[in-house]
Short mmCIF file of C-alpha atoms and ligand atoms in Angstrom, two decimals:
data_model
loop_
_atom_site.label_atom_id
_atom_site.label_comp_id
_atom_site.label_asym_id
_atom_site.label_seq_id
_atom_site.Cartn_x
_atom_site.Cartn_y
_atom_site.Cartn_z
CA MET A 11 5.63 -3.96 28.60
CA ARG A 12 2.97 -1.98 26.92
CA PHE A 13 3.22 -0.35 22.90
CA TYR A 14 2.22 1.76 20.26
CA ILE A 15 1.35 1.79 16.83
CA HIS A 16 1.54 4.25 14.89
CA THR A 17 0.76 3.73 11.32
CA MET A 18 1.50 5.44 8.27
CA GLY A 19 0.78 4.45 4.50
CA CYS A 20 -0.94 2.13 2.48
CA GLN A 21 -3.48 -1.09 4.06
CA MET A 22 -0.67 -3.58 3.69
CA ASN A 23 1.24 -1.24 6.23
CA GLU A 24 -2.24 -1.63 7.80
CA TYR A 25 -1.86 -5.20 7.54
CA ASP A 26 1.42 -5.67 9.07
CA SER A 27 0.59 -3.10 12.68
CA VAL A 28 -2.29 -5.77 13.11
CA LYS A 29 0.40 -8.62 12.34
CA MET A 30 3.43 -7.07 14.92
CA ALA A 31 0.14 -6.14 17.40
CA GLY A 32 -0.01 -9.74 17.10
CA LEU A 33 3.24 -10.71 17.64
CA LEU A 34 2.95 -8.51 20.59
CA GLU A 35 0.25 -9.73 22.72
CA GLN A 36 1.14 -13.76 21.38
CA ALA A 37 4.72 -12.75 23.53
CA GLY A 38 2.30 -11.41 26.94
CA HIS A 39 2.27 -7.71 25.64
CA GLU A 40 -0.21 -4.95 26.19
CA GLN A 41 -1.86 -2.56 22.59
CA VAL A 42 -2.55 0.56 24.20
CA ALA A 43 -4.10 3.55 22.53
CA THR A 44 -1.37 6.44 23.22
CA PRO A 45 1.75 6.80 23.26
CA GLU A 46 1.64 8.37 27.28
CA ASP A 47 -0.32 4.91 28.02
CA ALA A 48 2.84 2.96 26.93
CA ASP A 49 6.65 1.97 26.98
CA ALA A 50 7.57 1.36 23.45
CA THR A 51 6.17 3.23 20.78
CA ILE A 52 6.47 1.53 16.30
CA ILE A 53 6.25 3.86 13.94
CA ASN A 54 5.30 1.43 11.09
CA THR A 55 6.30 3.72 8.09
CA CYS A 56 5.73 4.35 4.45
CA HIS A 57 8.31 5.52 0.99
CA ILE A 58 5.93 6.13 -0.98
CA ARG A 59 5.62 10.00 -1.30
CA GLU A 60 7.44 12.46 -1.30
CA LYS A 61 9.89 13.85 1.76
CA SER A 62 8.64 10.48 3.52
CA GLU A 63 11.90 10.10 5.23
CA HIS A 64 11.75 13.54 6.58
CA LYS A 65 8.38 12.93 7.65
CA VAL A 66 9.64 9.98 9.87
CA ALA A 67 12.66 11.72 12.07
CA SER A 68 10.30 14.52 12.59
CA LEU A 69 7.69 12.36 13.57
CA VAL A 70 10.21 10.21 15.53
CA GLY A 71 11.64 13.76 17.44
CA THR A 72 8.55 14.61 19.07
CA PHE A 73 9.42 11.55 21.15
CA ALA A 74 12.29 13.34 22.52
CA GLU A 75 10.20 14.95 26.54
CA LEU A 76 8.30 10.98 26.55
CA LYS A 77 12.00 9.96 26.39
CA ARG A 78 13.42 13.00 28.85
CA ARG A 79 11.13 12.20 31.23
CA ARG A 80 10.83 7.95 30.63
CA PRO A 81 14.84 7.08 30.13
CA ASP A 82 13.50 3.28 29.81
CA TYR A 83 10.75 4.65 26.75
CA VAL A 84 11.85 2.73 23.31
CA VAL A 85 11.20 4.27 20.44
CA GLY A 86 12.00 1.77 16.49
CA ILE A 87 10.13 2.52 13.71
CA THR A 88 9.74 -0.53 10.66
CA GLY A 89 8.18 -1.04 7.82
CA CYS A 90 10.38 0.97 4.16
CA VAL A 91 11.56 4.51 5.44
CA ALA A 92 13.55 1.64 8.14
CA GLN A 93 13.67 -0.72 4.70
CA GLY A 94 15.19 2.18 3.20
CA VAL A 95 17.38 4.59 5.24
CA GLY A 96 17.11 3.16 9.88
CA LYS A 97 21.11 3.33 9.04
CA GLU A 98 21.17 7.07 8.56
CA LEU A 99 18.17 8.03 10.45
CA LEU A 100 19.48 5.54 13.71
CA ALA A 101 22.71 7.37 13.47
CA LYS A 102 21.48 10.92 13.28
CA SER A 103 18.95 10.70 16.03
CA PRO A 104 19.21 9.88 19.58
CA VAL A 105 16.16 9.55 20.15
CA LEU A 106 15.37 6.23 17.73
CA ASP A 107 16.50 3.20 19.59
CA PHE A 108 16.14 0.98 16.61
CA ALA A 109 14.89 0.45 12.60
CA ILE A 110 13.60 -2.93 11.18
CA GLY A 111 13.06 -2.91 7.40
CA SER A 112 10.04 -4.44 5.92
CA THR A 113 11.18 -7.88 5.56
CA GLU A 114 11.40 -9.23 9.64
CA LEU A 115 8.72 -8.04 11.13
CA ALA A 116 9.50 -11.17 13.03
CA LYS A 117 11.95 -9.29 14.87
CA VAL A 118 10.27 -7.14 16.12
CA PRO A 119 8.96 -8.32 19.87
CA ALA A 120 12.94 -9.88 20.73
CA VAL A 121 14.56 -6.59 19.75
CA VAL A 122 12.43 -4.24 21.92
CA GLU A 123 12.37 -6.72 25.31
CA GLY A 124 15.98 -6.35 24.45
CA LEU A 125 16.51 -2.81 24.19
CA ARG A 126 13.84 -2.54 27.42
CA ALA A 127 16.28 -5.59 29.81
CA HIS A 128 18.90 -2.89 28.16
CA THR A 129 20.39 -5.77 26.83
CA LEU A 130 20.77 -4.78 23.47
CA ALA A 131 21.64 -0.73 21.74
CA LYS A 132 20.24 0.53 19.18
CA VAL A 133 19.39 -2.17 16.59
CA LEU A 134 18.96 -2.08 12.51
CA ALA A 135 18.20 -4.67 11.54
CA ASP A 136 18.14 -4.81 7.47
CA ASP A 137 21.02 -6.13 6.91
CA VAL A 138 20.47 -9.82 6.53
CA ASP A 139 22.40 -12.26 4.01
CA ARG A 140 24.10 -9.75 2.31
CA ASP A 141 26.55 -11.09 0.21
CA PRO A 142 30.38 -10.51 2.11
CA GLN A 143 32.02 -9.68 -0.25
CA THR A 144 30.07 -6.62 -1.78
CA GLY A 145 28.15 -5.56 0.43
CA LYS A 146 24.76 -6.10 -1.51
CA ARG A 147 21.25 -8.00 0.09
CA ASN A 148 20.91 -11.68 -1.80
CA ARG A 149 17.67 -10.99 -3.16
CA GLU A 150 16.62 -14.13 -1.90
CA ALA A 151 17.14 -12.47 1.60
CA LEU A 152 14.11 -11.04 0.04
CA HIS A 153 11.94 -13.42 -0.26
CA TYR A 154 10.71 -13.68 3.71
CA PRO A 155 8.67 -15.82 5.79
CA PHE A 156 4.88 -14.50 5.82
CA ILE A 157 3.78 -13.86 9.24
CA ALA A 158 1.60 -17.34 10.73
CA PRO A 159 -2.04 -16.67 10.03
CA ASP A 160 -2.96 -17.50 13.38
CA ILE A 161 -2.31 -13.94 14.33
CA LEU A 162 -5.10 -11.63 14.36
CA PRO A 163 -6.02 -8.73 16.01
CA GLN A 164 -7.95 -9.30 19.62
CA ARG A 165 -10.65 -7.11 18.24
CA SER A 166 -12.49 -8.55 15.65
CA THR A 167 -13.54 -6.33 12.49
CA VAL A 168 -16.00 -7.17 10.32
CA SER A 169 -14.19 -6.78 7.15
CA ALA A 170 -10.49 -8.56 7.44
CA PHE A 171 -7.48 -7.63 5.37
CA ILE A 172 -5.41 -10.52 4.10
CA THR A 173 -1.49 -9.75 2.43
CA VAL A 174 -1.50 -12.79 -0.42
CA ILE A 175 1.86 -11.73 -2.24
CA LYS A 176 4.53 -9.80 -1.27
CA GLY A 177 7.18 -7.01 -2.62
CA CYS A 178 6.90 -6.55 -6.64
CA ASP A 179 9.03 -7.94 -10.00
CA LYS A 180 6.79 -4.58 -11.99
CA MET A 181 10.61 -1.87 -11.68
CA CYS A 182 8.24 0.82 -12.48
CA THR A 183 11.07 3.44 -13.28
CA PHE A 184 9.00 6.19 -10.67
CA CYS A 185 7.98 3.35 -7.68
CA VAL A 186 11.01 2.50 -4.62
CA VAL A 187 8.58 -0.41 -4.02
CA PRO A 188 10.82 -2.43 -5.45
CA TYR A 189 13.32 -1.86 -3.25
CA THR A 190 11.86 -1.82 -0.46
CA ARG A 191 10.18 -4.20 -0.22
CA GLY A 192 11.63 -6.21 -2.40
CA MET A 193 10.80 -8.67 -5.81
CA GLU A 194 8.10 -11.10 -5.42
CA VAL A 195 6.32 -13.49 -3.35
CA SER A 196 3.27 -15.70 -3.18
CA ARG A 197 1.78 -16.90 0.48
CA ALA A 198 0.59 -21.02 0.72
CA THR A 199 -2.79 -21.19 -1.13
CA ASP A 200 -3.44 -23.01 2.64
CA GLU A 201 -2.08 -21.07 5.12
CA ILE A 202 -3.24 -17.93 3.51
CA LEU A 203 -7.34 -19.61 3.25
CA ALA A 204 -6.42 -20.90 6.55
CA GLU A 205 -6.34 -17.11 8.44
CA GLY A 206 -9.94 -16.25 6.11
CA ARG A 207 -11.87 -19.15 8.07
CA ALA A 208 -9.70 -17.63 10.94
CA HIS A 209 -10.96 -14.19 10.61
CA ILE A 210 -14.50 -15.01 10.14
CA ALA A 211 -14.64 -18.12 12.86
CA HIS A 212 -13.95 -14.27 14.36
CA GLY A 213 -16.37 -12.72 13.51
CA ALA A 214 -15.15 -10.62 9.88
CA ARG A 215 -18.03 -10.70 6.61
CA GLU A 216 -15.33 -9.69 4.30
CA LEU A 217 -11.97 -10.48 3.29
CA VAL A 218 -10.29 -7.81 1.28
CA LEU A 219 -6.88 -9.35 -0.20
CA LEU A 220 -3.91 -7.24 -0.04
CA GLY A 221 -0.85 -7.84 -1.82
CA GLN A 222 1.49 -4.70 -4.12
CA ASN A 223 0.18 -7.34 -7.63
CA VAL A 224 -2.47 -9.07 -5.87
CA ASN A 225 -2.33 -10.23 -8.88
CA GLY A 226 0.16 -11.85 -9.72
CA PHE A 227 -0.30 -13.73 -6.89
CA ARG A 228 1.05 -17.88 -8.42
CA ALA A 229 0.56 -21.30 -6.25
CA SER A 230 3.81 -21.88 -6.30
CA LYS A 231 6.92 -20.27 -7.97
CA THR A 232 6.91 -22.48 -10.81
CA GLU A 233 3.45 -22.18 -11.40
CA LYS A 234 1.95 -18.86 -14.00
CA PRO A 235 0.44 -16.48 -12.32
CA ASP A 236 -3.54 -17.94 -10.90
CA PHE A 237 -4.08 -15.69 -8.39
CA ALA A 238 -8.58 -16.27 -10.37
CA GLY A 239 -7.73 -19.47 -8.70
CA LEU A 240 -6.82 -18.21 -5.64
CA LEU A 241 -10.75 -16.57 -6.11
CA TYR A 242 -12.63 -19.15 -6.26
CA LYS A 243 -10.83 -20.81 -2.86
CA VAL A 244 -11.28 -18.47 -1.30
CA GLY A 245 -14.89 -17.33 -2.74
CA ALA A 246 -16.32 -20.65 -1.25
CA LEU A 247 -15.18 -20.22 2.85
CA GLU A 248 -17.91 -20.84 4.24
CA GLY A 249 -19.76 -17.24 6.07
CA LEU A 250 -17.95 -14.81 3.83
CA LYS A 251 -20.14 -12.60 2.00
CA ARG A 252 -18.28 -9.79 0.26
CA LEU A 253 -15.16 -10.56 -0.52
CA ARG A 254 -12.18 -8.26 -2.36
CA TYR A 255 -8.56 -7.27 -3.74
CA THR A 256 -6.75 -4.48 -4.72
CA THR A 257 -4.45 -3.40 -6.32
CA SER A 258 -3.87 -4.99 -9.70
CA HIS A 259 -1.53 -4.19 -12.12
CA PRO A 260 -3.42 -3.87 -15.76
CA ARG A 261 -0.97 -7.29 -17.80
CA HIS A 262 -2.06 -9.86 -15.37
CA PHE A 263 -5.77 -8.67 -15.29
CA ASP A 264 -6.91 -11.54 -18.00
CA GLU A 265 -10.41 -13.44 -18.93
CA PRO A 266 -10.09 -15.89 -16.05
CA LEU A 267 -9.83 -11.95 -13.26
CA ALA A 268 -12.78 -10.74 -15.60
CA ARG A 269 -15.44 -13.58 -14.95
CA ALA A 270 -14.62 -13.89 -11.65
CA PHE A 271 -16.77 -11.38 -11.27
CA ALA A 272 -19.70 -13.35 -12.48
CA GLU A 273 -18.92 -16.31 -11.34
CA ILE A 274 -17.59 -15.55 -7.38
CA PRO A 275 -21.23 -14.22 -5.79
CA ALA A 276 -19.22 -13.48 -3.30
CA LEU A 277 -16.88 -11.23 -5.02
CA CYS A 278 -17.60 -7.20 -5.18
CA PRO A 279 -18.05 -5.53 -8.61
CA TYR A 280 -15.07 -3.11 -8.04
CA LEU A 281 -11.84 -3.51 -9.10
CA HIS A 282 -9.23 -1.17 -8.46
CA LEU A 283 -6.53 -1.11 -11.92
CA PRO A 284 -4.25 1.61 -11.36
CA VAL A 285 -2.64 2.72 -15.27
CA GLN A 286 -1.09 6.16 -14.05
CA SER A 287 -1.63 7.70 -17.44
CA GLY A 288 -2.41 8.17 -20.80
CA SER A 289 -0.04 8.14 -23.14
CA ASP A 290 1.54 5.34 -24.39
CA ALA A 291 5.30 6.83 -24.21
CA VAL A 292 4.47 8.11 -20.87
CA LEU A 293 3.51 4.30 -20.40
CA ASP A 294 6.56 3.20 -22.24
CA ALA A 295 8.30 5.30 -20.13
CA MET A 296 7.21 4.52 -16.45
CA ASN A 297 7.87 0.40 -17.74
CA ARG A 298 4.71 -0.06 -17.17
CA SER A 299 4.25 -2.99 -19.78
CA TYR A 300 0.87 -1.85 -21.44
CA THR A 301 -0.54 0.84 -23.80
CA ALA A 302 -3.71 3.30 -23.24
CA GLY A 303 -5.80 0.89 -25.18
CA ASP A 304 -4.89 -3.05 -23.98
CA TYR A 305 -6.30 -0.68 -20.41
CA LYS A 306 -9.44 -0.20 -21.92
CA THR A 307 -9.64 -3.26 -23.74
CA LYS A 308 -9.37 -5.03 -20.78
CA ILE A 309 -12.06 -2.64 -18.93
CA ASP A 310 -14.54 -3.63 -21.32
CA LEU A 311 -13.24 -7.31 -20.82
CA ALA A 312 -14.90 -7.19 -17.39
CA ARG A 313 -17.45 -4.62 -17.77
CA ARG A 314 -18.59 -7.41 -20.66
CA PHE A 315 -18.75 -10.39 -16.52
CA ALA A 316 -20.11 -7.38 -14.48
CA PRO A 317 -21.74 -5.20 -16.08
CA ASN A 318 -22.49 -3.01 -13.05
CA LEU A 319 -18.28 -2.95 -12.75
CA ALA A 320 -16.79 0.24 -10.62
CA VAL A 321 -13.79 1.11 -11.38
CA SER A 322 -10.92 3.51 -9.80
CA THR A 323 -7.80 3.75 -10.69
CA ASP A 324 -4.31 5.63 -9.68
CA LEU A 325 -2.74 8.57 -12.34
CA ILE A 326 0.80 10.57 -12.43
CA VAL A 327 0.93 13.91 -13.80
CA GLY A 328 3.72 15.25 -14.70
CA PHE A 329 6.10 11.86 -15.59
CA PRO A 330 9.61 13.44 -16.72
CA GLY A 331 8.98 14.15 -20.22
CA GLU A 332 5.09 14.44 -19.59
CA THR A 333 3.96 16.90 -23.07
CA ASP A 334 0.89 18.73 -22.85
CA ALA A 335 -0.09 15.74 -25.90
CA ASP A 336 0.42 13.35 -23.62
CA PHE A 337 -1.69 15.13 -20.31
CA ALA A 338 -4.80 15.80 -22.87
CA ALA A 339 -4.23 11.23 -23.80
CA THR A 340 -3.95 10.94 -19.78
CA MET A 341 -7.84 14.22 -19.71
CA ARG A 342 -9.01 10.87 -23.06
CA LEU A 343 -8.72 7.95 -21.15
CA VAL A 344 -10.37 8.95 -18.19
CA GLU A 345 -12.85 10.49 -19.98
CA GLU A 346 -13.33 7.66 -22.05
CA VAL A 347 -12.86 4.82 -19.27
CA GLY A 348 -16.06 7.01 -16.84
CA PHE A 349 -13.69 5.92 -13.41
CA GLU A 350 -15.75 5.71 -10.07
CA SER A 351 -12.95 7.20 -8.28
CA ALA A 352 -9.40 8.23 -8.88
CA PHE A 353 -6.17 9.22 -6.58
CA VAL A 354 -3.76 11.78 -8.51
CA PHE A 355 -0.01 12.15 -7.86
CA LYS A 356 1.59 15.19 -8.79
CA TYR A 357 5.05 12.96 -9.97
CA SER A 358 7.36 13.76 -8.58
CA PRO A 359 11.32 12.39 -7.92
CA ARG A 360 12.12 9.16 -5.44
CA PRO A 361 15.72 8.82 -4.85
CA GLY A 362 17.28 5.77 -6.01
CA THR A 363 14.74 5.21 -8.95
CA PRO A 364 15.45 5.53 -12.79
CA ALA A 365 13.13 8.22 -13.64
CA ALA A 366 14.73 10.42 -11.00
CA LEU A 367 17.64 10.83 -13.29
CA LEU A 368 15.49 11.55 -16.19
CA GLU A 369 16.51 15.26 -16.43
CA SER A 370 13.29 16.84 -18.00
CA GLN A 371 11.76 16.91 -15.16
CA VAL A 372 7.93 18.62 -15.17
CA PRO A 373 8.25 22.77 -14.21
CA GLU A 374 6.26 22.25 -10.83
CA GLY A 375 3.88 24.90 -12.23
CA VAL A 376 3.19 22.80 -15.02
CA LYS A 377 2.48 19.72 -12.90
CA ALA A 378 -0.07 21.92 -10.43
CA GLU A 379 -1.88 23.07 -13.41
CA ARG A 380 -2.39 19.77 -15.19
CA MET A 381 -3.26 18.03 -11.43
CA THR A 382 -5.97 20.67 -11.12
CA ALA A 383 -7.08 20.00 -14.57
CA LEU A 384 -7.57 16.22 -14.13
CA LEU A 385 -8.67 16.35 -10.43
CA LYS A 386 -11.32 17.97 -11.39
CA LEU A 387 -12.64 16.41 -14.04
CA CYS A 388 -11.98 13.83 -11.57
CA ASP A 389 -14.54 15.32 -9.60
CA ASP A 390 -17.17 15.62 -12.16
CA LEU A 391 -17.07 12.03 -13.78
CA GLN A 392 -17.46 11.25 -9.39
CA TRP A 393 -20.30 14.03 -9.20
CA THR A 394 -22.53 11.99 -12.19
CA THR A 395 -21.56 8.51 -11.27
CA VAL A 396 -22.57 9.42 -6.83
CA ARG A 397 -25.96 11.18 -8.25
CA ARG A 398 -27.18 8.17 -9.30
CA TYR A 399 -27.75 6.15 -6.02
CA GLU A 400 -29.99 9.47 -4.82
CA GLY A 401 -33.79 6.58 -4.82
CA GLN A 402 -31.92 3.90 -5.06
CA SER A 403 -31.63 0.73 -2.94
CA VAL A 404 -28.68 -0.65 -2.22
CA GLU A 405 -26.96 -3.12 -0.13
CA VAL A 406 -25.32 -2.33 3.16
CA LEU A 407 -22.71 -4.63 4.65
CA VAL A 408 -22.59 -2.94 8.04
CA GLU A 409 -19.00 -2.16 9.80
CA GLY A 410 -19.96 -0.60 12.80
CA PRO A 411 -21.96 2.96 14.09
CA ALA A 412 -21.35 5.45 12.75
CA ARG A 413 -18.18 7.72 14.56
CA ASP A 414 -19.30 10.98 13.97
CA HIS A 415 -23.27 10.18 14.12
CA ALA A 416 -24.52 8.18 17.38
CA SER A 417 -27.47 7.46 16.27
CA ARG A 418 -26.51 6.36 12.52
CA TRP A 419 -24.53 3.14 11.20
CA PHE A 420 -21.50 3.07 9.61
CA GLY A 421 -20.81 0.24 6.40
CA ARG A 422 -20.37 0.13 2.90
CA THR A 423 -22.25 -0.90 -0.95
CA PRO A 424 -20.53 -3.53 -2.50
CA ASP A 425 -18.81 -0.91 -4.87
CA ASN A 426 -17.33 -0.08 -1.42
CA ARG A 427 -18.65 3.06 -1.55
CA PRO A 428 -18.73 4.45 2.59
CA VAL A 429 -23.20 5.17 3.70
CA ILE A 430 -24.11 6.60 6.83
CA PHE A 431 -27.87 5.03 7.98
CA GLU A 432 -30.80 5.83 9.97
CA GLY A 433 -32.36 1.59 10.40
CA ALA A 434 -33.54 -0.23 12.44
CA ALA A 435 -33.71 -4.34 12.47
CA ASN A 436 -37.11 -4.95 12.40
CA GLY A 437 -38.33 -1.61 11.94
CA GLY A 438 -37.80 0.56 8.97
CA ALA A 439 -36.56 4.00 8.67
CA GLY A 440 -37.26 6.68 11.07
CA THR A 441 -38.34 3.77 14.21
CA GLY A 442 -35.53 5.69 16.53
CA ALA A 443 -33.10 2.41 16.59
CA THR A 444 -29.83 3.67 17.79
CA PRO A 445 -27.21 1.81 17.92
CA ASP A 446 -27.64 0.93 21.77
CA THR A 447 -30.24 -0.97 20.77
CA VAL A 448 -30.35 -2.88 18.15
CA ASP A 449 -26.93 -4.35 16.84
CA LEU A 450 -26.52 -4.34 13.06
CA THR A 451 -22.81 -4.49 13.29
CA GLY A 452 -21.95 -7.90 10.99
CA MET A 453 -25.12 -7.51 8.56
CA LEU A 454 -26.53 -7.02 5.30
CA VAL A 455 -29.62 -4.52 5.32
CA ASP A 456 -30.76 -2.27 2.21
CA VAL A 457 -30.56 1.08 2.00
CA THR A 458 -32.35 4.16 0.84
CA ILE A 459 -30.53 6.38 -0.10
CA VAL A 460 -31.28 9.86 -0.28
CA LYS A 461 -28.67 12.30 -0.49
CA ALA A 462 -25.04 10.99 -2.82
CA THR A 463 -21.37 12.72 -2.80
CA PRO A 464 -18.82 11.09 -3.61
CA HIS A 465 -17.07 11.04 -0.32
CA ALA A 466 -20.32 9.08 1.36
CA LEU A 467 -24.23 7.67 0.38
CA THR A 468 -26.86 9.02 3.16
CA GLY A 469 -30.24 7.54 3.84
CA ALA A 470 -32.19 5.12 5.88
CA VAL A 471 -32.57 1.53 5.89
CA VAL A 472 -35.57 0.63 3.46
CA ALA A 473 -39.57 -0.09 5.16
CA GLY A 474 -40.15 -3.37 6.36
CA GLY A 475 -36.90 -4.71 5.63
CA ALA A 476 -34.54 -6.63 8.04
CA PRO A 477 -30.81 -7.82 8.17
CA VAL A 478 -30.23 -11.02 5.41
CA LEU A 479 -27.57 -12.07 7.88
CA ALA A 480 -26.74 -13.23 11.74
CA ARG A 481 -24.20 -11.97 12.91
CA ALA A 482 -21.60 -13.85 13.82
CA ALA A 483 -20.80 -15.00 17.64
S1 SF4 B 283 4.10 -2.01 -10.70
FE1 SF4 B 283 4.87 -0.74 -10.38
S2 SF4 B 283 4.41 0.97 -9.12
FE2 SF4 B 283 3.21 -0.68 -8.60
S3 SF4 B 283 4.56 -1.57 -6.69
FE3 SF4 B 283 5.20 -2.53 -8.30
S4 SF4 B 283 6.85 -1.28 -9.88
FE4 SF4 B 283 5.41 -0.15 -7.72
#
């Protein structure tokens, strides 16, 4: 059976898709690049944006013609939308064959096989372990197992994701994650290290540790969060050149984590720490459990240990009750911290979340104005920061040939900036080496930046420079 996976949403979903592909491949099936070439399509959905279920429903609808021509074709959804409204979508859509929530991805191969063999009809897999009296889901049921560390993508990548914690206990009033992904559950340290070693053996040089609240990681249920302890262990893996993590909650960002930037050579000087708002009143209404002052203190602490730290963040404008003064506080905080980049979102109510019930919703026009002003400020800050790269030499981990530039390479700086550059292994700038002649994939090279924009840096290998790391076999 050939399968195609369409992934929506965040890096956690990308990771889950890789794991699902691994499970299906282990069961003898083949991943293909287009739905037309497949016998089954799985849409791994995300619930974080507005109208996500409508988007999923209309995407599923586009398979009607394919299913008409090939009645055995299987179409299914997994992930957060499947978890939240899978039952309703299954009832409404004649095209959809299954909906499997985020907690039960391990069931995908058996379900797809059963549907193909007509031993199963429409399948909804989100209802394990419900209390027979109340019909409510047993919270423990959300403590689903992580898929085994030996399932890796068949193609090795220079940079690999590893999920170390799933779910979220923080109950921010605007967010659906605690309802769709369940409560926080950390993965066993041994499993994480085993998966890290396996990725490195497959050619990875960078590991990115993932979690909705990655720094809430605990070595065991009874211990306090100790994500720094995990970083030291992963950072010591042989062959690892770079280590990153995302996404962190300010509540768990502490001195050991700040110190780790100075003490773990592989740990990149990059921190994504969502602040969401600069107003204490809004932060309180969001149930974020810190003030703007607390946040700035944590950034100062991080910069004490890593003076060149790049900090990025998430911001929401127009949260219910946000006044002009609250918004001005956000603008102030953004300037004071000097974020390298920011993801700005306009608040939109998510059904079932406490903030959606608040009466003080901000009018759309006001939200749009605030969004424009904040985006402009973030843009101006980004331009100021990136310009300093021009003329500088930066270390780049090469991920492969640049996609749209046949004679150039693509990689990232330690602070996660994409770089497109020309280069040769032993020559230097302008020697005409191409991806066909010298393979730099997986190597660390020094690149002189010629042009810097917020989207990418462009440059050439430092004249006379040589890669500092041989690629793994
Ligand atoms: S910390 Fe808040 S915003 Fe982040 S996943 Fe948890 S509930 Fe959602």
